mmCIF file with all atom_site columns, C-alpha atoms in Angstrom:
data_model
loop_
_atom_site.group_PDB
_atom_site.id
_atom_site.type_symbol
_atom_site.label_atom_id
_atom_site.label_alt_id
_atom_site.label_comp_id
_atom_site.label_asym_id
_atom_site.label_entity_id
_atom_site.label_seq_id
_atom_site.pdbx_PDB_ins_code
_atom_site.Cartn_x
_atom_site.Cartn_y
_atom_site.Cartn_z
_atom_site.occupancy
_atom_site.B_iso_or_equiv
_atom_site.pdbx_formal_charge
_atom_site.auth_seq_id
_atom_site.auth_comp_id
_atom_site.auth_asym_id
_atom_site.auth_atom_id
_atom_site.pdbx_PDB_model_num
ATOM 1  C CA . MET A 1 1  ? 14.319 60.098 -37.972 1.00 95.00 ? 661 MET A CA 1
ATOM 2  C CA . LYS A 1 2  ? 11.650 58.829 -35.588 1.00 95.00 ? 662 LYS A CA 1
ATOM 3  C CA . LEU A 1 3  ? 10.695 55.167 -35.506 1.00 95.00 ? 663 LEU A CA 1
ATOM 4  C CA . LYS A 1 4  ? 7.104  55.961 -36.500 1.00 93.00 ? 664 LYS A CA 1
ATOM 5  C CA . GLU A 1 5  ? 8.358  57.489 -39.784 1.00 94.00 ? 665 GLU A CA 1
ATOM 6  C CA . LEU A 1 6  ? 9.736  54.178 -41.051 1.00 94.00 ? 666 LEU A CA 1
ATOM 7  C CA . LYS A 1 7  ? 7.728  52.301 -43.637 1.00 94.00 ? 667 LYS A CA 1
ATOM 8  C CA . GLU A 1 8  ? 6.801  48.648 -43.505 1.00 94.00 ? 668 GLU A CA 1
ATOM 9  C CA . ASN A 1 9  ? 9.553  46.175 -44.383 1.00 94.00 ? 669 ASN A CA 1
ATOM 10 C CA . SER A 1 10 ? 12.300 48.684 -43.629 1.00 95.00 ? 670 SER A CA 1
ATOM 11 C CA . GLU A 1 11 ? 15.270 48.025 -41.381 1.00 97.00 ? 671 GLU A CA 1
ATOM 12 C CA . ALA A 1 12 ? 16.952 50.434 -39.029 1.00 97.00 ? 672 ALA A CA 1
ATOM 13 C CA . VAL A 1 13 ? 19.370 50.846 -36.156 1.00 97.00 ? 673 VAL A CA 1
ATOM 14 C CA . VAL A 1 14 ? 18.396 52.624 -32.947 1.00 97.00 ? 674 VAL A CA 1
ATOM 15 C CA . THR A 1 15 ? 20.501 55.775 -32.627 1.00 97.00 ? 675 THR A CA 1
ATOM 16 C CA . GLY A 1 16 ? 18.979 57.367 -29.552 1.00 96.00 ? 676 GLY A CA 1
ATOM 17 C CA . LEU A 1 17 ? 16.240 57.364 -26.948 1.00 97.00 ? 677 LEU A CA 1
ATOM 18 C CA . ASP A 1 18 ? 14.461 60.410 -25.604 1.00 96.00 ? 678 ASP A CA 1
ATOM 19 C CA . GLY A 1 19 ? 12.037 60.447 -22.719 1.00 94.00 ? 679 GLY A CA 1
ATOM 20 C CA . ASP A 1 20 ? 11.593 60.210 -18.996 1.00 95.00 ? 680 ASP A CA 1
ATOM 21 C CA . PRO A 1 21 ? 13.447 57.568 -16.944 1.00 96.00 ? 681 PRO A CA 1
ATOM 22 C CA . ARG A 1 22 ? 10.371 55.305 -16.871 1.00 95.00 ? 682 ARG A CA 1
ATOM 23 C CA . PHE A 1 23 ? 10.162 55.318 -20.685 1.00 94.00 ? 683 PHE A CA 1
ATOM 24 C CA . ILE A 1 24 ? 13.901 54.735 -21.104 1.00 95.00 ? 684 ILE A CA 1
ATOM 25 C CA . GLY A 1 25 ? 13.774 51.865 -18.599 1.00 96.00 ? 685 GLY A CA 1
ATOM 26 C CA . ARG A 1 26 ? 10.842 50.233 -20.370 1.00 94.00 ? 686 ARG A CA 1
ATOM 27 C CA . ILE A 1 27 ? 12.313 50.547 -23.844 1.00 95.00 ? 687 ILE A CA 1
ATOM 28 C CA . THR A 1 28 ? 15.777 49.321 -22.870 1.00 95.00 ? 688 THR A CA 1
ATOM 29 C CA . SER A 1 29 ? 14.291 46.404 -20.907 1.00 94.00 ? 689 SER A CA 1
ATOM 30 C CA . ILE A 1 30 ? 12.718 45.078 -24.111 1.00 93.00 ? 690 ILE A CA 1
ATOM 31 C CA . GLY A 1 31 ? 16.060 45.286 -25.872 1.00 92.00 ? 691 GLY A CA 1
ATOM 32 C CA . LEU A 1 32 ? 15.785 48.530 -27.800 1.00 95.00 ? 692 LEU A CA 1
ATOM 33 C CA . THR A 1 33 ? 19.088 50.115 -26.944 1.00 96.00 ? 693 THR A CA 1
ATOM 34 C CA . PRO A 1 34 ? 21.256 52.402 -29.078 1.00 96.00 ? 694 PRO A CA 1
ATOM 35 C CA . GLY A 1 35 ? 22.977 50.283 -31.702 1.00 96.00 ? 695 GLY A CA 1
ATOM 36 C CA . SER A 1 36 ? 20.343 47.545 -31.790 1.00 96.00 ? 696 SER A CA 1
ATOM 37 C CA . SER A 1 37 ? 18.795 46.559 -35.119 1.00 96.00 ? 697 SER A CA 1
ATOM 38 C CA . LEU A 1 38 ? 15.091 46.299 -35.856 1.00 97.00 ? 698 LEU A CA 1
ATOM 39 C CA . SER A 1 39 ? 12.701 45.622 -38.710 1.00 97.00 ? 699 SER A CA 1
ATOM 40 C CA . VAL A 1 40 ? 9.340  47.306 -39.140 1.00 97.00 ? 700 VAL A CA 1
ATOM 41 C CA . ILE A 1 41 ? 6.731  44.646 -39.755 1.00 97.00 ? 701 ILE A CA 1
ATOM 42 C CA . LYS A 1 42 ? 3.617  46.819 -39.763 1.00 96.00 ? 702 LYS A CA 1
ATOM 43 C CA . ASN A 1 43 ? 3.141  50.564 -39.585 1.00 95.00 ? 703 ASN A CA 1
ATOM 44 C CA . ASP A 1 44 ? -0.437 51.497 -40.295 1.00 92.00 ? 704 ASP A CA 1
ATOM 45 C CA . ARG A 1 45 ? -1.659 54.990 -39.587 1.00 85.00 ? 705 ARG A CA 1
ATOM 46 C CA . ASN A 1 46 ? -3.158 55.415 -36.082 1.00 86.00 ? 706 ASN A CA 1
ATOM 47 C CA . ARG A 1 47 ? -2.263 51.885 -35.008 1.00 92.00 ? 707 ARG A CA 1
ATOM 48 C CA . PRO A 1 48 ? 0.639  50.564 -32.955 1.00 95.00 ? 708 PRO A CA 1
ATOM 49 C CA . VAL A 1 49 ? 3.879  50.021 -34.839 1.00 96.00 ? 709 VAL A CA 1
ATOM 50 C CA . LEU A 1 50 ? 4.842  46.356 -35.002 1.00 97.00 ? 710 LEU A CA 1
ATOM 51 C CA . ILE A 1 51 ? 8.582  45.716 -35.065 1.00 97.00 ? 711 ILE A CA 1
ATOM 52 C CA . TYR A 1 52 ? 10.873 42.714 -34.880 1.00 97.00 ? 712 TYR A CA 1
ATOM 53 C CA . ALA A 1 53 ? 13.980 43.117 -32.747 1.00 95.00 ? 713 ALA A CA 1
ATOM 54 C CA . ARG A 1 54 ? 16.235 40.659 -30.932 1.00 92.00 ? 714 ARG A CA 1
ATOM 55 C CA . ASP A 1 55 ? 14.139 37.661 -32.040 1.00 94.00 ? 715 ASP A CA 1
ATOM 56 C CA . THR A 1 56 ? 11.017 39.223 -30.557 1.00 93.00 ? 716 THR A CA 1
ATOM 57 C CA . MET A 1 57 ? 7.917  40.810 -32.058 1.00 95.00 ? 717 MET A CA 1
ATOM 58 C CA . ILE A 1 58 ? 7.151  44.090 -30.265 1.00 95.00 ? 718 ILE A CA 1
ATOM 59 C CA . ALA A 1 59 ? 4.153  46.415 -30.568 1.00 95.00 ? 719 ALA A CA 1
ATOM 60 C CA . LEU A 1 60 ? 4.845  50.036 -29.686 1.00 95.00 ? 720 LEU A CA 1
ATOM 61 C CA . ASN A 1 61 ? 2.277  52.796 -29.531 1.00 93.00 ? 721 ASN A CA 1
ATOM 62 C CA . ARG A 1 62 ? 2.903  55.849 -31.650 1.00 92.00 ? 722 ARG A CA 1
ATOM 63 C CA . LYS A 1 63 ? 3.784  58.033 -28.639 1.00 91.00 ? 723 LYS A CA 1
ATOM 64 C CA . GLU A 1 64 ? 6.521  55.577 -27.660 1.00 92.00 ? 724 GLU A CA 1
ATOM 65 C CA . CYS A 1 65 ? 7.834  55.669 -31.224 1.00 93.00 ? 725 CYS A CA 1
ATOM 66 C CA . GLU A 1 66 ? 8.280  59.442 -30.897 1.00 93.00 ? 726 GLU A CA 1
ATOM 67 C CA . GLY A 1 67 ? 11.028 58.860 -28.335 1.00 95.00 ? 727 GLY A CA 1
ATOM 68 C CA . ILE A 1 68 ? 13.014 56.385 -30.420 1.00 96.00 ? 728 ILE A CA 1
ATOM 69 C CA . GLU A 1 69 ? 15.464 57.830 -32.942 1.00 97.00 ? 729 GLU A CA 1
ATOM 70 C CA . VAL A 1 70 ? 16.579 55.489 -35.707 1.00 97.00 ? 730 VAL A CA 1
ATOM 71 C CA . SER A 1 71 ? 18.765 55.466 -38.773 1.00 97.00 ? 731 SER A CA 1
ATOM 72 C CA . GLU A 1 72 ? 17.343 53.535 -41.695 1.00 96.00 ? 732 GLU A CA 1
ATOM 73 C CA . VAL A 1 73 ? 19.557 50.795 -43.111 1.00 95.00 ? 733 VAL A CA 1
ATOM 74 C CA . ARG A 1 74 ? 19.318 50.342 -46.853 1.00 84.00 ? 734 ARG A CA 1
ATOM 75 C CA . ALA A 1 75 ? 20.357 47.078 -48.461 1.00 69.00 ? 735 ALA A CA 1
#
């Protein structure tokens, strides 16, 4: 599933990245690499997705979220 499909307060693990080298470089430089965990803090329609990963709050635009594949982790 794509990162933008996750609901608020859900947790997931990054399973893959898809995009051009610039996008991959940007996303991996902020710590979103395959296998890393994240929590969705806010995911309102037509607004950036706010996530918490590696002790950092990160805002990603919806286009960026299209290139991040995740697997939801259920407690």
